[in-house]
mmCIF file of C-alpha atoms and ligand atoms in Angstrom:
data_model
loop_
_atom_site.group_PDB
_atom_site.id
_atom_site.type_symbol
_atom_site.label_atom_id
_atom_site.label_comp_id
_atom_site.label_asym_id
_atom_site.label_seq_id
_atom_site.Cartn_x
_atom_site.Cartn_y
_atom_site.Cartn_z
ATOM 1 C CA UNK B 1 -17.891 11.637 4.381
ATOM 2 C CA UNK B 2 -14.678 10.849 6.350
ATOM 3 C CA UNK B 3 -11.308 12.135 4.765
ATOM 4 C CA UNK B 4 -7.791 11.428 6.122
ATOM 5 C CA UNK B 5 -5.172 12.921 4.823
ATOM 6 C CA UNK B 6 -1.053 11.961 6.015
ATOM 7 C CA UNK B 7 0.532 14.987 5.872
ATOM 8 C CA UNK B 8 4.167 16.794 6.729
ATOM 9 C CA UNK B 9 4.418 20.382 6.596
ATOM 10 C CA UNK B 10 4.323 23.313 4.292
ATOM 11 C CA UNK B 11 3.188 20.658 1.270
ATOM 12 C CA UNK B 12 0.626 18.754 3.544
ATOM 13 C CA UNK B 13 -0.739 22.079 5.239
ATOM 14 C CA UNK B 14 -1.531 23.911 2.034
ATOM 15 C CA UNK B 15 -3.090 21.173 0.442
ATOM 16 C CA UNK B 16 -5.437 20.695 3.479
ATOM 17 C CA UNK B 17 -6.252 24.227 3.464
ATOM 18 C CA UNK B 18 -7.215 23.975 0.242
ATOM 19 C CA UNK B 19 -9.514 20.520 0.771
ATOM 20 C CA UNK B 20 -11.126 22.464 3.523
ATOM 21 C CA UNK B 21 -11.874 25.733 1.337
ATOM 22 C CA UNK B 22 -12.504 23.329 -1.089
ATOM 23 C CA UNK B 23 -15.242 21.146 1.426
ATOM 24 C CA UNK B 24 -16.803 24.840 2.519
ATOM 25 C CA UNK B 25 -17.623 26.546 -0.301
ATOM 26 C CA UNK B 26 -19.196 22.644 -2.414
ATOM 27 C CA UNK B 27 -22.300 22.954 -3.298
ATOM 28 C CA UNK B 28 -22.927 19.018 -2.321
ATOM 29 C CA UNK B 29 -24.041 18.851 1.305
ATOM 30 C CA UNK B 30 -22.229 15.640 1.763
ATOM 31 C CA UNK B 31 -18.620 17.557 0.886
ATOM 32 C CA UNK B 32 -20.104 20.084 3.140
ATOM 33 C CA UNK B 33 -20.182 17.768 6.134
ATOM 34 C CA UNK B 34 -16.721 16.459 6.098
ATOM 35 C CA UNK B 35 -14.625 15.061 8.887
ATOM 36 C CA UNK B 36 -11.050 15.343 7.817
ATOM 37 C CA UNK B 37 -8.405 13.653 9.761
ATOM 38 C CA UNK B 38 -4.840 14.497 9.470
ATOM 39 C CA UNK B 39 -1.853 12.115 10.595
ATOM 40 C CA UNK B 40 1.031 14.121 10.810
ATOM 41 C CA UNK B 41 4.531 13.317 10.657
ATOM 42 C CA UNK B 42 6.260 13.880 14.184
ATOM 43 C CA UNK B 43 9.863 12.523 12.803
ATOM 44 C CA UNK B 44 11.148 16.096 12.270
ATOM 45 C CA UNK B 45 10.476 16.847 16.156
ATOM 46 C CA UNK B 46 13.241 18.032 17.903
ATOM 47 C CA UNK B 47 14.149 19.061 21.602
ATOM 48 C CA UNK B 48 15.798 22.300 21.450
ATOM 49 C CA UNK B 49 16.329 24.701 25.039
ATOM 50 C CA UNK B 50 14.747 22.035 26.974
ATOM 51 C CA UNK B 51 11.822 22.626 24.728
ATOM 52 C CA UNK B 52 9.609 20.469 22.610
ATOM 53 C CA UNK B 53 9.603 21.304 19.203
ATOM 54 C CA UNK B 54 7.335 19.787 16.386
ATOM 55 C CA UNK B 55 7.595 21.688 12.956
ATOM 56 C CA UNK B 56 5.186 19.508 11.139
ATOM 57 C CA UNK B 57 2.139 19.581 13.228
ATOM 58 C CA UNK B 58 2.684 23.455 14.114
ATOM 59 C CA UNK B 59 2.594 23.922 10.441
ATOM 60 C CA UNK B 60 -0.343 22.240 9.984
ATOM 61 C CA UNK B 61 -2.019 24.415 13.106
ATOM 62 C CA UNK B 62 -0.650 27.826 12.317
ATOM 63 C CA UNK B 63 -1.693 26.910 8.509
ATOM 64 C CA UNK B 64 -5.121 25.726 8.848
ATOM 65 C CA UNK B 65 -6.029 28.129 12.060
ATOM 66 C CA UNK B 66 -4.992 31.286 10.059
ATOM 67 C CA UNK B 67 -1.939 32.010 12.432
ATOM 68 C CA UNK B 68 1.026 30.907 9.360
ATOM 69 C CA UNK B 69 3.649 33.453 7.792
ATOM 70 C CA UNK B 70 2.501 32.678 4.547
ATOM 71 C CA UNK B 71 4.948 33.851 2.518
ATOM 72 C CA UNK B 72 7.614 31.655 4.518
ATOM 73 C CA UNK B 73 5.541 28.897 4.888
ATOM 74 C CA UNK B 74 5.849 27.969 8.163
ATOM 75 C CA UNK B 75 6.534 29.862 11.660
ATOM 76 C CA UNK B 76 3.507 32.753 12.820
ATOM 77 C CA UNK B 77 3.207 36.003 10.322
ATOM 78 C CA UNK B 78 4.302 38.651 12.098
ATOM 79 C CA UNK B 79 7.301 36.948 14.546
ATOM 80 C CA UNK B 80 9.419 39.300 16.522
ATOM 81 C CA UNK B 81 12.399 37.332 17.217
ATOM 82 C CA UNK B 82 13.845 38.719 20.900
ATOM 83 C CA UNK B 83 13.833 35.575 22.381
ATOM 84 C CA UNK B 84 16.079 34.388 20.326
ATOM 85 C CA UNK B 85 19.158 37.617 20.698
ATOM 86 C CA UNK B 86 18.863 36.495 24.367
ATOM 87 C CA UNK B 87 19.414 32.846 23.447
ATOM 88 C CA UNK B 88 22.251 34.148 21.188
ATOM 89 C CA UNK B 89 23.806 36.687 23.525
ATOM 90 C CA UNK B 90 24.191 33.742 26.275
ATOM 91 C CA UNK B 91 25.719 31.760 23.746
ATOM 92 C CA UNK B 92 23.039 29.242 23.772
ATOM 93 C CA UNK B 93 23.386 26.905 21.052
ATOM 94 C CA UNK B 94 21.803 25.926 18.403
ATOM 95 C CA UNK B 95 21.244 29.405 16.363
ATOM 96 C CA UNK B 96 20.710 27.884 13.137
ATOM 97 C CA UNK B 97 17.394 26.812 13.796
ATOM 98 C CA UNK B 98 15.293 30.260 13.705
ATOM 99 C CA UNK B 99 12.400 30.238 16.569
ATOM 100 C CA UNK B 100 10.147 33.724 17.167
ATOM 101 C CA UNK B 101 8.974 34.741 20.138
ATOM 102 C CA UNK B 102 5.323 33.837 19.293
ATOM 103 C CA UNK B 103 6.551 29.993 17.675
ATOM 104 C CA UNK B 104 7.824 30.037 20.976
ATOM 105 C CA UNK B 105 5.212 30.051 23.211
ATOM 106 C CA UNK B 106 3.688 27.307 21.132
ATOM 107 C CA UNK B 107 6.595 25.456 22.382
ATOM 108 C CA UNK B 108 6.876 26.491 25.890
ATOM 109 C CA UNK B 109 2.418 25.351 26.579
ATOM 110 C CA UNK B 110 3.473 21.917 24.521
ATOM 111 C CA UNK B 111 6.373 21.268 26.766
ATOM 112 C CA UNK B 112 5.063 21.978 30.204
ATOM 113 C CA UNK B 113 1.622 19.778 29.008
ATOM 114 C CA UNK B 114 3.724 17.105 28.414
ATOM 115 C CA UNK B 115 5.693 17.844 31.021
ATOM 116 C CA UNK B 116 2.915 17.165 33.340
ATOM 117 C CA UNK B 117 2.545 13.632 31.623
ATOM 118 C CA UNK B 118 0.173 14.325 28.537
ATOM 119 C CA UNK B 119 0.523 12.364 25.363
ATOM 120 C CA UNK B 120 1.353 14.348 22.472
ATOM 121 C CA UNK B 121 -1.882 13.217 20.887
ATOM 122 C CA UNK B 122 -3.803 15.183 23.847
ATOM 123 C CA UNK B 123 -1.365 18.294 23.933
ATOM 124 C CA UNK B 124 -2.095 18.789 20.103
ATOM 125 C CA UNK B 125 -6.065 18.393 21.094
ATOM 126 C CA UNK B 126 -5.448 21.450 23.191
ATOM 127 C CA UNK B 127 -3.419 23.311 21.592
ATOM 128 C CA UNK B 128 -5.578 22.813 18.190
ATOM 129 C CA UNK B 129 -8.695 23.448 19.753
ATOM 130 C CA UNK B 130 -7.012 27.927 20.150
ATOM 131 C CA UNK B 131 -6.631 27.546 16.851
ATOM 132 C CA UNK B 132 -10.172 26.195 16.138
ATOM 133 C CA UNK B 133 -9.579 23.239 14.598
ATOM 134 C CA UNK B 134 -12.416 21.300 15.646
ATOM 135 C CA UNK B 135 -14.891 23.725 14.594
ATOM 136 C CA UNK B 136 -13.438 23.408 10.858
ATOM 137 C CA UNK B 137 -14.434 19.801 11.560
ATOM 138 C CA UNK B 138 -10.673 19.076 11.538
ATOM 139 C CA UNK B 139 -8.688 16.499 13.531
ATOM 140 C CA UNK B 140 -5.094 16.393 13.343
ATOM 141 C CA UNK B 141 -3.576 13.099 15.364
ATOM 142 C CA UNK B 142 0.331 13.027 15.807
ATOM 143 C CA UNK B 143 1.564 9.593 14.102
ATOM 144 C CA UNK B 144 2.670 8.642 17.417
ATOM 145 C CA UNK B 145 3.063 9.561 20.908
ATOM 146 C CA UNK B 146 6.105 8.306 21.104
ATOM 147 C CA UNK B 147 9.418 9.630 20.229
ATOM 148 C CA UNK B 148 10.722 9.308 16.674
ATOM 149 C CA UNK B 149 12.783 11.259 15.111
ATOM 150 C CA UNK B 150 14.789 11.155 11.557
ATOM 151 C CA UNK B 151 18.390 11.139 11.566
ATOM 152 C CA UNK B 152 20.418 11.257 8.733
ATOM 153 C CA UNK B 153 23.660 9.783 7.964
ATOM 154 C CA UNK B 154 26.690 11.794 6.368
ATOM 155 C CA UNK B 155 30.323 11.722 5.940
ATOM 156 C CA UNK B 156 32.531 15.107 5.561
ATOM 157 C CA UNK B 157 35.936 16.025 7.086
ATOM 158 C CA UNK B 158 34.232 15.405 10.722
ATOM 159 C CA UNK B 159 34.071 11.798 9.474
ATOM 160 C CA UNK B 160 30.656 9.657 9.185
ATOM 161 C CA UNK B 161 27.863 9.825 11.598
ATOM 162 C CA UNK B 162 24.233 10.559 12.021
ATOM 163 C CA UNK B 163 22.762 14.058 12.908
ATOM 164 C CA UNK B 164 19.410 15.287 13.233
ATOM 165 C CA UNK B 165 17.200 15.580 10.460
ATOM 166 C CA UNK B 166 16.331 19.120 11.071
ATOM 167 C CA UNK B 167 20.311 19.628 11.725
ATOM 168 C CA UNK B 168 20.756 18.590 7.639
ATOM 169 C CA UNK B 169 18.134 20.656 6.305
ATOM 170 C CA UNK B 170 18.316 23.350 8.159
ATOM 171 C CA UNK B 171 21.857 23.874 9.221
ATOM 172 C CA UNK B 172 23.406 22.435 5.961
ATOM 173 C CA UNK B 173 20.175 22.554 3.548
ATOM 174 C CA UNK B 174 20.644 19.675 2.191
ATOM 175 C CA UNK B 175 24.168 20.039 0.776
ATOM 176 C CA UNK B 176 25.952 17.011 1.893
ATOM 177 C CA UNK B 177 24.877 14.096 0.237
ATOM 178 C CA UNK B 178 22.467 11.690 2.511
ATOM 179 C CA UNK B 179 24.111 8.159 2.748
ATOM 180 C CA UNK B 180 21.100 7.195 5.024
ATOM 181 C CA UNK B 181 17.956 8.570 6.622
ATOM 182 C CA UNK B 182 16.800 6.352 10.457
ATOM 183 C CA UNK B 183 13.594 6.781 11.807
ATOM 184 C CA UNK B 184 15.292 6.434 15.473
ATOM 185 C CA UNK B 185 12.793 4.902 17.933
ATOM 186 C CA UNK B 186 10.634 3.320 14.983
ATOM 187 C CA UNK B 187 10.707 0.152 16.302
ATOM 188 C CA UNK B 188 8.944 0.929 19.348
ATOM 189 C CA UNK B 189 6.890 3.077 18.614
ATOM 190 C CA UNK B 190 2.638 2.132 18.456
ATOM 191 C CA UNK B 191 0.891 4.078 16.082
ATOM 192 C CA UNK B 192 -1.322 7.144 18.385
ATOM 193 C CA UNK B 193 -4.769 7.033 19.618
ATOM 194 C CA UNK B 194 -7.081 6.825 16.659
ATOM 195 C CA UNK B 195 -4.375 6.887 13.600
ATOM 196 C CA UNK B 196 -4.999 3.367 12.482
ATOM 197 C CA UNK B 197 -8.764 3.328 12.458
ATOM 198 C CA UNK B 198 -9.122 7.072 10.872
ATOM 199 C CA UNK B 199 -7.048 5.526 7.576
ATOM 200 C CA UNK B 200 -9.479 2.072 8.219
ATOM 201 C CA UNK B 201 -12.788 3.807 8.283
ATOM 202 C CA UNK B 202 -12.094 6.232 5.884
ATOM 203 C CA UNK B 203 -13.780 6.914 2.564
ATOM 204 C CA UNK B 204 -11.722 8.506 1.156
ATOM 205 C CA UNK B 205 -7.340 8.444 2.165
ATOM 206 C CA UNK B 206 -5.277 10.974 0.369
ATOM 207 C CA UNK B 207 -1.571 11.758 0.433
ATOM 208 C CA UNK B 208 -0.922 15.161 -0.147
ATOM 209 C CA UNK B 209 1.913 16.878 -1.585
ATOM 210 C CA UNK B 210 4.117 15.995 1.167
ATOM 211 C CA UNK B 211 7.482 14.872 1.048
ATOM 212 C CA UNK B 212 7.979 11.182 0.115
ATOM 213 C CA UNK B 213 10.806 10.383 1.970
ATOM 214 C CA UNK B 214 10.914 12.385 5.243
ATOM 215 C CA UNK B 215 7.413 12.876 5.499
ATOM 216 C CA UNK B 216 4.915 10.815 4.108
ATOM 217 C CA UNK B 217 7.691 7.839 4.392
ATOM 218 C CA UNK B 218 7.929 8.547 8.033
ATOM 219 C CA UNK B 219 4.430 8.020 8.434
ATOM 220 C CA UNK B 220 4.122 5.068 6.542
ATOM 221 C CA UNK B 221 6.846 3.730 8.725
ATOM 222 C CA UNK B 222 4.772 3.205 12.110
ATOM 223 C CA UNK B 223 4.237 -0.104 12.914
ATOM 224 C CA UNK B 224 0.788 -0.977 11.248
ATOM 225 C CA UNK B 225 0.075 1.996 9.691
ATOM 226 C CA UNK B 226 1.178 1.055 6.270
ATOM 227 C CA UNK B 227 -0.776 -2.053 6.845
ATOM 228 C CA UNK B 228 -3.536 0.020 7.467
ATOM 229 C CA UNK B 229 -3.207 2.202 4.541
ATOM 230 C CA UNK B 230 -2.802 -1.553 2.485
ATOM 231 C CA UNK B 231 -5.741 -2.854 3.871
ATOM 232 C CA UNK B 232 -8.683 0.410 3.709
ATOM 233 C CA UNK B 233 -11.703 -0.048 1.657
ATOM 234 C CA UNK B 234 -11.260 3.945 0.818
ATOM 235 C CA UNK B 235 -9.588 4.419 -2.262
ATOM 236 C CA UNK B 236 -6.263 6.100 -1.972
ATOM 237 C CA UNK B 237 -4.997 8.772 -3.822
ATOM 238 C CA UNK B 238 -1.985 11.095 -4.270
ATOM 239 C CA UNK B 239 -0.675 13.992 -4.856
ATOM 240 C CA UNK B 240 2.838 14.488 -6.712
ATOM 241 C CA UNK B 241 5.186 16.915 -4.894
ATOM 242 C CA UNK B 242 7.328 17.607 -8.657
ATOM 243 C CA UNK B 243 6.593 19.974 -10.751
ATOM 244 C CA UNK B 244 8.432 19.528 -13.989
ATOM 245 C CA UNK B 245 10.392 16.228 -12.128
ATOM 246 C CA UNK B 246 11.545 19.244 -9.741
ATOM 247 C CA UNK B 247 10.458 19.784 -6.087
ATOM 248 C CA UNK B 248 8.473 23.101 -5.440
ATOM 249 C CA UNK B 249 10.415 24.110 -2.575
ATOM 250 C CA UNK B 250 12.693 22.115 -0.509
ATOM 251 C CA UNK B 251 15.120 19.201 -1.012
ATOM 252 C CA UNK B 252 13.180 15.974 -1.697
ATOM 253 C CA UNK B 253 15.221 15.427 -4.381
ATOM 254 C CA UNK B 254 18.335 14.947 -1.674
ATOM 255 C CA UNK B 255 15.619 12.675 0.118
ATOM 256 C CA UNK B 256 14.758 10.471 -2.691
ATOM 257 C CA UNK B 257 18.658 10.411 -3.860
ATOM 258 C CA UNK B 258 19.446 9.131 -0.497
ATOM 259 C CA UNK B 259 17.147 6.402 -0.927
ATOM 260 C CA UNK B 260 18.015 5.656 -4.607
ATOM 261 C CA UNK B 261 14.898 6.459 -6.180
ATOM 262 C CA UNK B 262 14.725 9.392 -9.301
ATOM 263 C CA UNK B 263 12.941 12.600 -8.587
ATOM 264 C CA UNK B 264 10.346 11.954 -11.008
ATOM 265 C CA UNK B 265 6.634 11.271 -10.117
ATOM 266 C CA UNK B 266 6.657 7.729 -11.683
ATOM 267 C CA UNK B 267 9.433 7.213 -9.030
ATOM 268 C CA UNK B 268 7.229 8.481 -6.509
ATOM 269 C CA UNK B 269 4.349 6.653 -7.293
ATOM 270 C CA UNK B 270 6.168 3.598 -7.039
ATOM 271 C CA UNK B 271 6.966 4.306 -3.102
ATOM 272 C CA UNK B 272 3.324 3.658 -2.849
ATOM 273 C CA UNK B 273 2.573 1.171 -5.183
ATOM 274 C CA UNK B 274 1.353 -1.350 -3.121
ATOM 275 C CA UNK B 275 -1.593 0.406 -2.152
ATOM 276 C CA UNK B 276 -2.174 3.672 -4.225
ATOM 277 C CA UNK B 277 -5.170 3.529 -6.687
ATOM 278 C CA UNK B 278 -5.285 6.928 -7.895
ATOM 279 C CA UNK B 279 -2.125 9.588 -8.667
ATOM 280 C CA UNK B 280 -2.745 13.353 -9.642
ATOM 281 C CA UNK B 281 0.579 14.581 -11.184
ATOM 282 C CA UNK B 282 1.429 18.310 -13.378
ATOM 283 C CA UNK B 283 0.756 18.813 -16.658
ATOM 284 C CA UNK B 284 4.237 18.636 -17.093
ATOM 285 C CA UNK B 285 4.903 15.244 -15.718
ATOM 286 C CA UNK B 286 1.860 13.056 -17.284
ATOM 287 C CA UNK B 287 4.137 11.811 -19.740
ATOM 288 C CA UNK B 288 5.634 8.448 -18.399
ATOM 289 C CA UNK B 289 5.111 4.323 -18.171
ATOM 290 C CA UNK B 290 2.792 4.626 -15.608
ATOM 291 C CA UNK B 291 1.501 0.931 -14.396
ATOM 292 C CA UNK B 292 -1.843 0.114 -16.010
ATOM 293 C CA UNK B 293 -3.550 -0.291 -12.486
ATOM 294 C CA UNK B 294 -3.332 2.942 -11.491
ATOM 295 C CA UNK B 295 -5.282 5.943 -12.353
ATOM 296 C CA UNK B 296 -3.268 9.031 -13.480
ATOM 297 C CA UNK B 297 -4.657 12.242 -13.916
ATOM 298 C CA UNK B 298 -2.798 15.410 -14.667
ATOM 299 C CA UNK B 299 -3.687 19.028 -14.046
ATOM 300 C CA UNK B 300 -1.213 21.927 -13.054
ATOM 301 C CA UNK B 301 -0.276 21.039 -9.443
ATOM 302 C CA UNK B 302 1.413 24.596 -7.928
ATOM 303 C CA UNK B 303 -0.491 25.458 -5.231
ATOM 304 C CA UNK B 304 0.007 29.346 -5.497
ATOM 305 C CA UNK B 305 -3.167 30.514 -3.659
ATOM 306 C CA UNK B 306 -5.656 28.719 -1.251
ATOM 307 C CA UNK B 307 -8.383 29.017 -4.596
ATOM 308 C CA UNK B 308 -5.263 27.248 -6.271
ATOM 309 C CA UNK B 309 -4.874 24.610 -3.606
ATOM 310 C CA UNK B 310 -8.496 24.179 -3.248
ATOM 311 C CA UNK B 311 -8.887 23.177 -7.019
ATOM 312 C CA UNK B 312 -6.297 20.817 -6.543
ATOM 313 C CA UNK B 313 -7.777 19.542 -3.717
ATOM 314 C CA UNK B 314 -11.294 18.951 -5.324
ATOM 315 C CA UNK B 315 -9.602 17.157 -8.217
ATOM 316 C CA UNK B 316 -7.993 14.469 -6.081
ATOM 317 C CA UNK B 317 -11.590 14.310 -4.054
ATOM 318 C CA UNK B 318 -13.408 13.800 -7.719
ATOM 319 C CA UNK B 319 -10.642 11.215 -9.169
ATOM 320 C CA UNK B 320 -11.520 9.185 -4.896
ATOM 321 C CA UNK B 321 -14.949 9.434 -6.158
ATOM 322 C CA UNK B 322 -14.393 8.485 -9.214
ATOM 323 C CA UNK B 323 -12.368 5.197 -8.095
ATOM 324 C CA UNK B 324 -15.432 4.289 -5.522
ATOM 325 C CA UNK B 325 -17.904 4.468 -8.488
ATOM 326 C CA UNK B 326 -15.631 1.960 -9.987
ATOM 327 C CA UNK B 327 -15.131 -0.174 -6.926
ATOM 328 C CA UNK B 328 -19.291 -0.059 -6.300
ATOM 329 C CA UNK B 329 -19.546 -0.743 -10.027
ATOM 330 C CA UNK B 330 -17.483 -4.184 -9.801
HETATM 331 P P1 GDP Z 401 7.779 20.161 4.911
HETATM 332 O O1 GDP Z 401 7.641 19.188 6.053
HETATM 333 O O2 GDP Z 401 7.567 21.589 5.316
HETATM 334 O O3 GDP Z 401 8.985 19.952 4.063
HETATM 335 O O4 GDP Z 401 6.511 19.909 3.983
HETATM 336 P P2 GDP Z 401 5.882 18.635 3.324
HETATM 337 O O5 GDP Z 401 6.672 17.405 3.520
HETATM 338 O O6 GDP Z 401 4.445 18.597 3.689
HETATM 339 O O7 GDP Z 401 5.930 19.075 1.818
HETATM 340 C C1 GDP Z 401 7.130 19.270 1.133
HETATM 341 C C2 GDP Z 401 6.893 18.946 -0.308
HETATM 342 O O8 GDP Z 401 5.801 19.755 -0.773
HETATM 343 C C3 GDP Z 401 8.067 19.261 -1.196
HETATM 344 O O9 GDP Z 401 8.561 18.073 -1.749
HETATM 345 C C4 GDP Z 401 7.487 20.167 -2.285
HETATM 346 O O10 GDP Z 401 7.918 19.809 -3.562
HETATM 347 C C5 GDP Z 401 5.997 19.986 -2.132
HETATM 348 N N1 GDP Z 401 5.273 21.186 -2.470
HETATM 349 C C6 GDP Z 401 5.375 22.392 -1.888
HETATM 350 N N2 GDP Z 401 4.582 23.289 -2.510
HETATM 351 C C7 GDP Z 401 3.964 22.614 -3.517
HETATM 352 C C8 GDP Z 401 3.031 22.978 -4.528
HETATM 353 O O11 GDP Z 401 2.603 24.124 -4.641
HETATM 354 N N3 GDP Z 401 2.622 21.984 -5.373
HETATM 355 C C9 GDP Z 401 3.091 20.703 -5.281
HETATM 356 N N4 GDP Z 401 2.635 19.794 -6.141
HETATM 357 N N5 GDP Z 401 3.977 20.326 -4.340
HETATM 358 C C10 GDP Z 401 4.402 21.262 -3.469
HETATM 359 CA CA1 CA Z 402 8.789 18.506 7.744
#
């Protein structure tokens, strides 16, 4: 079985660690033998001391290969941060977005690859394969290798004008109201090496708990990958991010208010309503109008543990399964 999953970070990480615990420990030898692919979102990538930074797809490394401060939920568990006082004593700016020493070296082997004139696609090969990523028969393919990155437009006493994604949510957390969120670069950008045929020859596509907007949306965003997505034969099925019509951690309820759509997972689903066929939502939120044609299913969705993730997990893999039995049925 083939699974690709399009994922950001924290939300997309811990729901793939919990497919893959998930995948281990079935007792069906087809689950067993699983290829997963994740597409992760590079629009949060930023260039900060000449370096190369991209939180997503480090989340989803350091997450999956066991190297993740867990209790943050992103960033390497035990970080010593002296790297950083240096930066700071020199007066080199920014300090609001917090890197360790280990993070760090991530950063400093990504930029001289591609420094040497490696796609992204190929850096993340090599610096997945330390974190053994292939042997958990895991893939993860940057949406791109080009350079995209989400900008967000706001207006304060500085006036109006765009800053970087990471600048908003980071620096400001999400406090000044989003007028408008660019995918700068968008346009030019060609999905990366093997993106559009792991969502085509999938059985199974599912869109973890990711963020809607800055995530998954980003994604979705590369020239033909939405098309893709459209067009699969594999059923495709979500995950809600709201708990309660709240996000579990984070501001995708700024995200979703800058694009006009309510923080409620009927609003959700209907950012993918032209191709999702199955949507797993919280106990809390199975209450709503949902569209006849797609299959809601509700079950608590807080992924406080991997065993906790891992159920979740298997209950979006039954509900694909359950949708193909249907399809082969018709
Ligand atoms: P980011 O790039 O680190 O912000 O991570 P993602 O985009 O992958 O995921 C962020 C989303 O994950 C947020 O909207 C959260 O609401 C959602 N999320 C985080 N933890 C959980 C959880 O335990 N359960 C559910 N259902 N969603 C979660
Ligand atoms: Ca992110």
């Amino acid at each position: 079985m083939r699974i690709t999953a399009i994922a950001g970070g924290v939300g997309g990480a811990r729901f793939v660690r919990g497919l893959l615990a998930h995948l281990h420990s079935s007792p069906d030898a087809d689950r067993r033998s699983t290829e997963v692919t994740v597409i992760g979102n590079t629009g949060d990538d930023i260039t900060l001391f000449g370096l190369r930074v991209c939180p997503d797809l480090d989340t989803v490394m350091y997450t999956l290969g066991g190297g993740i401060d867990d209790a943050q939920g992103w960033g390497r568990e035990g970080e010593t941060h002296t790297v950083q006082g240096e930066l700071a004593a020199y007066g080199a700016q920014p300090q609001w977005f917090g890197l360790g020493d280990r993070d760090f070296a991530t950063h400093i082997a990504r930029s001289q690859l591609l420094g040497l004139g490696m796609p992204l696609s190929q850096v993340t090969e090599v610096l997945c394969a330390r974190w053994g990523l292939p042997e958990q028969g895991v893939r993860l393919l940057p949406m791109t290798d080009q350079s995209v990155e989400t900008h967000v437009v706001i207006e304060d006493d500085e006036g109006r004008r765009a800053i970087h994604f990471q600048e908003w949510w980071v620096r400001h957390q999400a406090a000044i109201a989003a007028q408008q969120i660019v995918a700068v670069g968008m346009e030019r950008a060609v999905a990366g090496p093997g993106v559009l045929e792991a969502i085509r020859d999938a059985d199974v596509v599912l869109l973890p708990p990711s963020n809607p907007v800055v995530s998954i949306g980003i994604v979705l965003g590369v020239p033909g990958v939405r098309d893709a997505v459209r067009g699969t034969r594999a059923p495709v099925v979500g995950v809600s991010p709201l708990i309660g019509g709240r996000p579990v951690r984070g501001h995708a309820d700024a995200c979703l208010a800058a694009i006009g759509v309510d923080t409620t997972a009927l609003a959700v689903a209907g950012l993918y309503e032209d191709f999702l066929d199955g949507w797993l939502v919280d106990t809390a939120d199975a209450e709503a109008a949902w569209p006849a044609r797609l299959a809601v299913r509700s079950r608590p969705l807080l992924m406080s543990d991997v065993d906790a993730a891992a159920a979740i997990a298997g209950a979006a893999l039954d509900l694909a399964v359950e949708l193909q039995g249907d399809r082969a049925s018709a």
